[in-house]
């Protein structure tokens, strides 16, 4: 009875939860990216090394395994990440010492860690939205917007990526920031940094927005390294090729440059300007500060992905702040429409930037490939760009569809005296369509039309079903 009442009121009901669970389980089993297979193997090597007293040889051992097992990558992430995976995988690892445990089972168990973080991130995002004043129906639907966000759904459940771990700690940090608990905030953001260093880009301005004393800021900065620095020092000089790999990622920050003397990085110059403005900016009250903090998180990630060559899974870090700033608007429907355009651009760009890497090949490491042996290893590989090329100028329009909503968001969502800039252009409160319609519409158009349909069609052609 309550479920039916919620449905009539436009709130999530049990059937919405059932739909999310069914879709999540299907994606969890059907698709996997080679990265999660490598991470599972690296975790197994870590546990072997720990029990054999070779802990400090971990990174080098993954280098050796890369050559013998044919993996593309050795271990490249911070040791804390692998230790967390090791703790999570320990029960299955110990079980494997008693009875045979297949690689696919170990892979799925490893993937479950990021999937749980995806679930918890949705619940935590709802609490953050509640703290910033979001009301129903938006508040109740907030977790579903993240769970069914095409970027999050594909990268966490489809690919098995683990950026959701960074996202979980990042959102936990934002929640603590809303409570004005600065030391726990800094410590949690420091934990987020060991999963993805991008967290430091938002840590700094949030500190500058609330704290103006230089010595206190330096203290917070040192405190944020409580996990990162010990791990880095422990494996200094024995981290395999992790340092080289991470330097390649860092170099992307300097690729796009301003036409000035010495060609400074576009992103870092913009970041420096934002940081200085945050330091001298004194919001009128706590509510104003909280609004600006969420806006800053969105702006910094938007600038990062506009200026720096990204990987598909990185953008999960921006999606919560796209939603939270949308809830701050008096006209959220227009921003949700722009989110749909952004998602279309994102998926087309992914198809062209990572040709053949994040489409029908994901079936090979899923249950259809690993259990039923339906592989798509025939040549030539049928990629999604074959279908996208049928639409004239789609490849050229995709970057526009990706970038324009972000640029509009940076400008239009700017909170000026408590009201977003674009809201000042139109003072009328818009009539909102069903929030449920927006959740499913963005999912079916973004994920369904621009990824699932062409991917499924290509897979069917390659395994001989069509």
Coordinates of C-alpha atoms in Angstrom, one line a residue:
X1 CA 0.0 0.0 0.0
X2 CA 2.8 2.4 0.9
X3 CA 4.6 1.6 -2.3
X4 CA 1.5 2.4 -4.4
X5 CA 1.1 5.7 -2.4
X6 CA 4.7 6.7 -3.1
X7 CA 4.3 6.0 -6.7
X8 CA 1.2 8.2 -6.9
X9 CA 3.0 10.9 -5.0
X10 CA 5.9 10.8 -7.5
X11 CA 8.3 9.3 -4.9
X12 CA 10.3 6.1 -5.5
X13 CA 8.4 2.9 -4.8
X14 CA 9.6 -0.7 -4.3
X15 CA 9.4 -1.4 -8.1
X16 CA 11.9 1.4 -8.7
X17 CA 14.3 -0.4 -6.3
X18 CA 13.6 -3.7 -8.0
X19 CA 14.4 -2.2 -11.4
X20 CA 17.7 -0.8 -10.1
X21 CA 18.6 -4.1 -8.5
X22 CA 17.8 -6.2 -11.6
X23 CA 19.7 -3.8 -13.9
X24 CA 22.7 -3.7 -11.5
X25 CA 22.9 -7.5 -11.1
X26 CA 22.6 -8.0 -14.9
X27 CA 25.4 -5.4 -15.5
X28 CA 27.5 -6.8 -12.7
X29 CA 27.4 -10.3 -14.2
X30 CA 27.4 -9.5 -18.0
X31 CA 30.3 -7.2 -18.4
X32 CA 33.8 -6.6 -17.1
X33 CA 36.8 -4.6 -18.4
X34 CA 40.3 -6.1 -18.4
X35 CA 41.3 -3.6 -15.7
X36 CA 39.2 -5.3 -13.0
X37 CA 40.7 -8.7 -14.0
X38 CA 44.2 -7.2 -13.6
X39 CA 43.3 -5.7 -10.2
X40 CA 42.0 -9.0 -9.0
X41 CA 45.2 -10.6 -10.1
X42 CA 47.3 -7.9 -8.4
X43 CA 45.3 -8.4 -5.2
X44 CA 46.1 -12.1 -5.3
X45 CA 49.8 -11.4 -5.8
X46 CA 49.7 -8.9 -2.8
X47 CA 48.1 -11.6 -0.5
X48 CA 50.7 -14.2 -1.7
X49 CA 53.5 -11.7 -1.0
X50 CA 52.1 -10.9 2.5
X51 CA 51.9 -14.6 3.5
X52 CA 55.3 -15.3 2.0
X53 CA 57.0 -12.3 3.7
X54 CA 57.6 -10.5 0.4
X55 CA 55.3 -7.5 1.0
X56 CA 57.9 -4.9 -0.2
X57 CA 58.4 -6.8 -3.4
X58 CA 54.7 -6.4 -4.4
X59 CA 55.1 -3.8 -7.2
X60 CA 58.0 -5.7 -8.8
X61 CA 56.2 -9.0 -8.6
X62 CA 53.2 -7.5 -10.5
X63 CA 55.8 -6.3 -13.1
X64 CA 57.0 -9.9 -13.4
X65 CA 53.4 -11.3 -13.6
X66 CA 52.6 -8.8 -16.4
X67 CA 55.2 -10.6 -18.6
X68 CA 54.3 -14.1 -17.6
X69 CA 50.5 -13.8 -17.4
X70 CA 50.1 -11.5 -20.4
X71 CA 48.5 -8.5 -18.6
X72 CA 48.8 -5.0 -20.1
X73 CA 49.5 -3.3 -16.7
X74 CA 51.4 -3.9 -13.5
X75 CA 50.2 -2.4 -10.2
X76 CA 50.0 1.4 -10.6
X77 CA 47.9 2.5 -7.7
X78 CA 48.7 3.5 -4.1
X79 CA 49.4 0.6 -1.8
X80 CA 46.5 1.5 0.5
X81 CA 44.1 0.8 -2.4
X82 CA 45.6 -2.7 -2.8
X83 CA 45.6 -3.3 0.9
X84 CA 41.9 -2.5 1.0
X85 CA 41.3 -4.9 -1.9
X86 CA 43.4 -7.5 -0.1
X87 CA 41.3 -7.2 3.1
X88 CA 38.1 -7.4 1.1
X89 CA 39.4 -10.5 -0.9
X90 CA 40.9 -12.2 2.1
X91 CA 37.9 -14.6 2.7
X92 CA 37.8 -15.7 -0.9
X93 CA 41.6 -16.1 -1.0
X94 CA 41.6 -18.2 2.2
X95 CA 38.8 -20.3 0.8
X96 CA 40.8 -20.9 -2.3
X97 CA 43.5 -22.5 -0.1
X98 CA 41.0 -25.2 0.9
X99 CA 38.8 -25.6 -2.2
X100 CA 39.3 -24.4 -5.8
X101 CA 38.1 -20.9 -6.4
X102 CA 37.9 -19.9 -10.1
X103 CA 39.4 -16.6 -11.4
X104 CA 36.0 -15.4 -12.5
X105 CA 34.7 -15.8 -8.9
X106 CA 37.7 -13.9 -7.6
X107 CA 37.1 -11.2 -10.2
X108 CA 33.5 -10.8 -9.3
X109 CA 34.3 -10.6 -5.6
X110 CA 36.9 -7.9 -6.3
X111 CA 34.3 -6.0 -8.4
X112 CA 31.8 -6.1 -5.6
X113 CA 33.9 -3.8 -3.5
X114 CA 33.5 -0.9 -6.0
X115 CA 29.8 -1.8 -6.4
X116 CA 29.1 -1.5 -2.7
X117 CA 30.8 1.9 -2.7
X118 CA 28.5 2.9 -5.6
X119 CA 25.4 1.9 -3.5
X120 CA 26.7 3.8 -0.4
X121 CA 27.6 6.8 -2.4
X122 CA 24.0 7.1 -3.5
X123 CA 22.8 7.0 0.1
X124 CA 25.4 9.5 1.2
X125 CA 24.5 11.9 -1.7
X126 CA 20.9 12.0 -0.4
X127 CA 22.2 13.1 3.0
X128 CA 24.3 15.8 1.4
X129 CA 21.3 17.0 -0.7
X130 CA 19.1 17.0 2.5
X131 CA 21.7 19.2 4.3
X132 CA 21.7 21.7 1.4
X133 CA 17.9 22.0 1.6
X134 CA 16.7 19.7 -1.2
X135 CA 13.0 18.7 -0.8
X136 CA 10.8 16.0 -2.2
X137 CA 10.5 14.7 -4.8
X138 CA 14.1 15.6 -5.7
X139 CA 15.5 14.5 -2.3
X140 CA 14.0 11.0 -2.5
X141 CA 15.1 10.5 -6.1
X142 CA 18.7 11.7 -5.4
X143 CA 20.2 8.2 -4.9
X144 CA 18.5 6.9 -8.0
X145 CA 19.9 9.7 -10.1
X146 CA 23.4 8.5 -9.1
X147 CA 22.7 4.8 -9.2
X148 CA 21.1 5.1 -12.7
X149 CA 23.5 7.8 -13.9
X150 CA 24.8 6.3 -17.1
X151 CA 28.4 7.3 -16.3
X152 CA 28.3 5.6 -12.9
X153 CA 26.3 2.6 -14.1
X154 CA 28.6 1.8 -17.0
X155 CA 32.0 2.5 -15.3
X156 CA 31.2 0.8 -11.9
X157 CA 28.9 -2.1 -12.9
X158 CA 29.7 -2.5 -16.6
X159 CA 33.5 -2.0 -16.5
X160 CA 34.2 -2.8 -12.8
X161 CA 36.1 0.3 -12.2
X162 CA 36.8 1.4 -8.6
X163 CA 36.7 5.2 -8.8
X164 CA 33.5 4.8 -6.8
X165 CA 35.8 4.2 -3.8
X166 CA 37.3 7.7 -4.2
X167 CA 33.8 9.0 -4.7
X168 CA 32.5 7.5 -1.5
X169 CA 35.3 9.1 0.6
X170 CA 34.9 12.4 -1.4
X171 CA 31.2 12.5 -0.5
X172 CA 31.9 11.5 3.1
X173 CA 34.3 14.5 3.2
X174 CA 31.7 16.8 1.8
X175 CA 29.2 15.6 4.4
X176 CA 31.6 16.3 7.2
X177 CA 32.4 19.7 5.7
X178 CA 28.7 20.5 5.9
X179 CA 28.9 19.7 9.6
X180 CA 31.9 22.0 10.0
X181 CA 34.0 19.1 11.3
X182 CA 37.2 20.2 9.7
X183 CA 39.7 17.7 11.1
X184 CA 37.6 14.6 10.2
X185 CA 36.9 16.3 6.8
X186 CA 40.6 16.7 6.1
X187 CA 41.4 13.1 7.2
X188 CA 38.6 11.6 5.0
X189 CA 39.7 13.7 2.0
X190 CA 43.2 12.5 2.6
X191 CA 41.8 8.9 2.3
X192 CA 40.1 9.9 -0.9
X193 CA 43.5 11.0 -2.3
X194 CA 45.0 7.6 -2.1
X195 CA 42.3 6.3 -4.5
X196 CA 42.5 9.3 -6.9
X197 CA 44.7 12.3 -6.4
X198 CA 42.0 14.5 -8.1
X199 CA 40.5 14.8 -4.6
X200 CA 43.2 17.3 -3.7
X201 CA 41.9 19.7 -6.4
X202 CA 38.7 20.2 -4.4
X203 CA 40.2 19.8 -0.9
X204 CA 42.3 23.0 -1.3
X205 CA 39.5 25.4 -2.3
X206 CA 37.1 24.1 0.3
X207 CA 39.8 24.7 2.9
X208 CA 40.5 28.2 1.6
X209 CA 36.8 29.0 1.6
X210 CA 36.4 28.3 5.3
X211 CA 39.9 29.0 6.7
X212 CA 42.0 32.1 5.9
X213 CA 44.9 31.6 8.4
X214 CA 48.1 30.4 6.5
X215 CA 49.5 28.3 9.3
X216 CA 46.2 26.5 9.9
X217 CA 45.9 25.8 6.2
X218 CA 49.4 24.4 6.1
X219 CA 48.6 22.2 9.0
X220 CA 45.5 20.9 7.3
X221 CA 47.5 20.3 4.2
X222 CA 50.1 18.2 6.1
X223 CA 47.3 16.3 7.9
X224 CA 45.7 15.3 4.5
X225 CA 48.8 13.3 3.7
X226 CA 48.4 11.0 6.6
X227 CA 47.8 8.0 4.3
X228 CA 49.4 9.0 1.1
X229 CA 52.8 10.0 2.3
X230 CA 53.7 6.9 4.4
X231 CA 52.7 4.6 1.6
X232 CA 54.6 6.6 -0.9
X233 CA 57.7 6.6 1.3
X234 CA 57.5 2.9 2.1
X235 CA 57.7 1.9 -1.5
X236 CA 59.9 4.7 -2.7
X237 CA 62.4 3.2 -5.2
X238 CA 60.5 -0.1 -5.3
X239 CA 57.2 0.7 -6.9
X240 CA 57.8 -1.0 -10.2
X241 CA 56.6 1.3 -13.1
X242 CA 53.9 2.9 -10.9
X243 CA 55.8 6.2 -10.7
X244 CA 56.3 6.3 -14.5
X245 CA 52.7 5.5 -15.1
X246 CA 51.5 8.2 -12.7
X247 CA 53.9 10.7 -14.2
X248 CA 52.3 10.1 -17.6
X249 CA 48.9 10.9 -16.1
X250 CA 50.2 14.0 -14.4
X251 CA 51.7 15.3 -17.7
X252 CA 48.2 15.5 -19.1
X253 CA 47.7 18.6 -16.8
X254 CA 50.2 20.4 -19.0
X255 CA 49.2 19.5 -22.5
X256 CA 46.7 22.3 -23.1
X257 CA 48.5 25.6 -22.7
X258 CA 47.8 29.3 -22.8
X259 CA 49.5 31.3 -25.6
X260 CA 51.6 33.2 -23.1
X261 CA 55.3 33.3 -22.2
X262 CA 56.5 29.8 -21.2
X263 CA 53.1 28.4 -22.2
X264 CA 51.5 27.8 -18.8
X265 CA 48.9 25.0 -18.3
X266 CA 45.3 26.2 -18.9
X267 CA 43.9 24.1 -16.1
X268 CA 46.5 25.0 -13.5
X269 CA 46.2 28.7 -14.2
X270 CA 42.4 28.5 -13.8
X271 CA 42.9 26.5 -10.7
X272 CA 45.3 29.0 -9.2
X273 CA 42.8 31.8 -9.9
X274 CA 40.0 29.9 -8.2
X275 CA 42.2 29.1 -5.2
X276 CA 43.1 32.8 -4.7
X277 CA 39.4 33.9 -5.1
X278 CA 38.4 31.3 -2.5
X279 CA 41.0 32.6 -0.1
X280 CA 39.8 36.2 -0.3
X281 CA 36.1 35.3 -0.6
X282 CA 34.2 35.7 2.6
X283 CA 30.6 34.3 2.2
X284 CA 27.9 36.2 4.0
X285 CA 26.8 33.2 6.1
X286 CA 27.1 29.5 6.5
X287 CA 24.3 28.8 4.0
X288 CA 26.1 30.9 1.4
X289 CA 29.4 29.1 2.1
X290 CA 27.7 25.7 1.7
X291 CA 26.2 26.6 -1.6
X292 CA 29.4 27.9 -2.9
X293 CA 31.3 24.8 -1.7
X294 CA 29.1 22.5 -3.8
X295 CA 29.4 24.8 -6.8
X296 CA 33.2 24.9 -6.5
X297 CA 33.3 21.1 -6.6
X298 CA 31.3 21.0 -9.8
X299 CA 33.4 23.8 -11.4
X300 CA 36.8 22.2 -10.6
X301 CA 35.8 18.8 -12.0
X302 CA 34.2 20.4 -15.0
X303 CA 37.3 22.4 -15.8
X304 CA 39.5 19.3 -15.2
X305 CA 37.5 17.3 -17.8
X306 CA 37.3 20.2 -20.2
X307 CA 41.0 20.9 -20.1
X308 CA 42.6 17.4 -19.5
X309 CA 42.4 14.2 -21.4
X310 CA 40.2 11.9 -19.3
X311 CA 39.4 8.3 -18.9
X312 CA 35.7 7.4 -18.9
X313 CA 35.6 6.3 -15.2
X314 CA 37.0 9.6 -13.9
X315 CA 33.8 11.5 -14.7
X316 CA 31.9 9.7 -11.9
X317 CA 33.6 12.2 -9.5
X318 CA 31.8 15.1 -11.2
X319 CA 28.3 13.6 -11.5
X320 CA 27.1 14.1 -7.9
X321 CA 28.0 17.8 -8.1
X322 CA 26.2 18.2 -11.4
X323 CA 23.1 16.9 -9.6
X324 CA 23.5 18.9 -6.4
X325 CA 24.0 22.2 -8.2
X326 CA 20.9 21.3 -10.3
X327 CA 18.9 20.9 -7.1
X328 CA 20.1 24.4 -6.1
X329 CA 18.4 25.9 -9.2
X330 CA 14.8 27.1 -9.5
X331 CA 14.7 25.6 -12.9
X332 CA 16.2 22.1 -12.5
X333 CA 14.4 20.7 -15.5
X334 CA 16.5 22.8 -17.9
X335 CA 19.7 21.5 -16.3
X336 CA 18.6 17.9 -16.5
X337 CA 17.9 18.4 -20.2
X338 CA 21.5 19.7 -20.6
X339 CA 22.7 16.7 -18.6
X340 CA 21.1 14.5 -21.2
X341 CA 22.9 16.3 -24.0
X342 CA 26.2 16.0 -22.0
X343 CA 25.7 12.2 -21.6
X344 CA 25.1 11.8 -25.3
X345 CA 28.3 13.7 -26.1
X346 CA 30.1 11.6 -23.4
X347 CA 29.2 8.2 -24.8
X348 CA 29.9 9.2 -28.4
X349 CA 33.3 10.6 -27.4
X350 CA 34.1 7.4 -25.4
X351 CA 33.3 5.4 -28.5
X352 CA 35.8 7.4 -30.6
X353 CA 38.5 8.0 -28.0
X354 CA 38.6 4.4 -26.8
X355 CA 37.7 2.5 -29.9
X356 CA 36.9 -1.2 -29.2
X357 CA 37.9 -0.9 -25.5
X358 CA 34.6 -0.2 -23.8
X359 CA 31.9 -1.9 -25.8
X360 CA 31.2 -5.5 -27.0
X361 CA 34.6 -6.7 -25.6
X362 CA 33.2 -6.3 -22.1
X363 CA 31.1 -9.4 -22.7
X364 CA 34.3 -11.5 -22.9
X365 CA 35.1 -11.2 -19.2
X366 CA 31.4 -11.4 -18.2
X367 CA 29.3 -14.5 -17.5
X368 CA 28.6 -15.1 -21.2
X369 CA 32.3 -15.2 -22.0
X370 CA 33.7 -16.9 -18.9
X371 CA 31.0 -19.5 -18.3
X372 CA 29.3 -20.0 -21.7
X373 CA 32.3 -19.2 -23.8
X374 CA 30.6 -16.8 -26.1
X375 CA 33.6 -14.6 -27.1
X376 CA 33.8 -11.7 -29.5
X377 CA 37.4 -12.3 -30.5
X378 CA 36.7 -12.6 -34.2
X379 CA 38.4 -10.1 -36.6
X380 CA 37.8 -7.5 -37.6
X381 CA 36.3 -6.2 -34.4
X382 CA 32.9 -4.5 -34.9
X383 CA 33.1 -1.2 -33.0
X384 CA 30.3 1.2 -32.1
X385 CA 31.9 3.9 -34.3
X386 CA 30.6 1.9 -37.3
X387 CA 27.1 2.8 -36.3
X388 CA 27.9 6.4 -35.1
X389 CA 29.6 7.1 -38.5
X390 CA 26.2 6.6 -40.1
X391 CA 25.1 10.0 -38.6
X392 CA 26.7 12.9 -40.4
X393 CA 29.0 15.0 -38.3
X394 CA 28.2 13.1 -35.1
X395 CA 31.9 12.7 -34.3
X396 CA 32.4 16.5 -34.7
X397 CA 29.3 17.4 -32.7
X398 CA 30.0 15.1 -29.8
X399 CA 32.7 17.3 -28.2
X400 CA 30.2 20.2 -28.4
X401 CA 27.5 18.2 -26.7
X402 CA 30.0 17.3 -24.1
X403 CA 31.5 20.7 -23.5
X404 CA 28.6 23.1 -23.9
X405 CA 26.6 21.9 -20.9
X406 CA 29.6 22.0 -18.7
X407 CA 30.5 25.6 -19.8
X408 CA 26.9 26.6 -19.3
X409 CA 26.9 25.0 -15.9
X410 CA 30.1 26.9 -14.8
X411 CA 28.5 30.2 -15.8
X412 CA 24.8 29.7 -15.2
X413 CA 25.1 27.9 -11.8
X414 CA 27.2 30.6 -10.3
X415 CA 25.5 31.4 -6.9
X416 CA 25.1 35.2 -6.8
X417 CA 23.6 36.4 -3.5
X418 CA 22.0 33.0 -2.9
X419 CA 20.5 32.6 -6.4
X420 CA 22.1 31.0 -9.4
X421 CA 23.0 33.4 -12.2
X422 CA 20.7 31.9 -14.8
X423 CA 17.8 31.9 -12.4
X424 CA 18.1 35.7 -12.4
X425 CA 17.3 35.7 -16.1
X426 CA 14.0 33.9 -15.5
X427 CA 12.2 34.5 -12.2
X428 CA 9.3 32.1 -13.0
X429 CA 9.3 28.8 -11.1
X430 CA 9.1 26.1 -13.8
X431 CA 6.6 23.3 -13.6
X432 CA 8.6 20.1 -13.2
X433 CA 7.9 16.9 -15.2
X434 CA 7.8 13.6 -13.3
X435 CA 11.1 13.1 -11.5
X436 CA 10.8 9.4 -12.2
X437 CA 10.6 10.3 -15.9
X438 CA 13.9 12.2 -15.8
X439 CA 15.7 9.3 -13.9
X440 CA 14.7 6.7 -16.4
X441 CA 14.8 9.0 -19.4
X442 CA 18.4 9.9 -18.8
X443 CA 19.3 6.3 -18.2
X444 CA 17.6 4.9 -21.3
X445 CA 18.8 7.6 -23.6
X446 CA 22.3 8.0 -22.2
X447 CA 23.2 4.4 -21.4
X448 CA 20.5 2.6 -23.4
X449 CA 20.5 4.4 -26.8
X450 CA 24.2 5.5 -26.9
X451 CA 25.9 2.5 -25.4
X452 CA 23.8 -0.6 -24.8
X453 CA 21.9 -0.7 -28.2
X454 CA 25.0 -0.4 -30.5
X455 CA 27.1 -2.6 -28.1
X456 CA 24.5 -5.4 -28.0
X457 CA 24.0 -5.2 -31.8
X458 CA 27.7 -5.4 -32.4
X459 CA 28.1 -8.3 -30.0
X460 CA 25.2 -10.2 -31.6
X461 CA 26.8 -9.7 -35.0
X462 CA 30.2 -10.9 -33.8
X463 CA 29.0 -14.1 -32.0
X464 CA 26.8 -15.0 -35.0
X465 CA 23.4 -14.4 -33.5
X466 CA 22.6 -11.8 -36.2

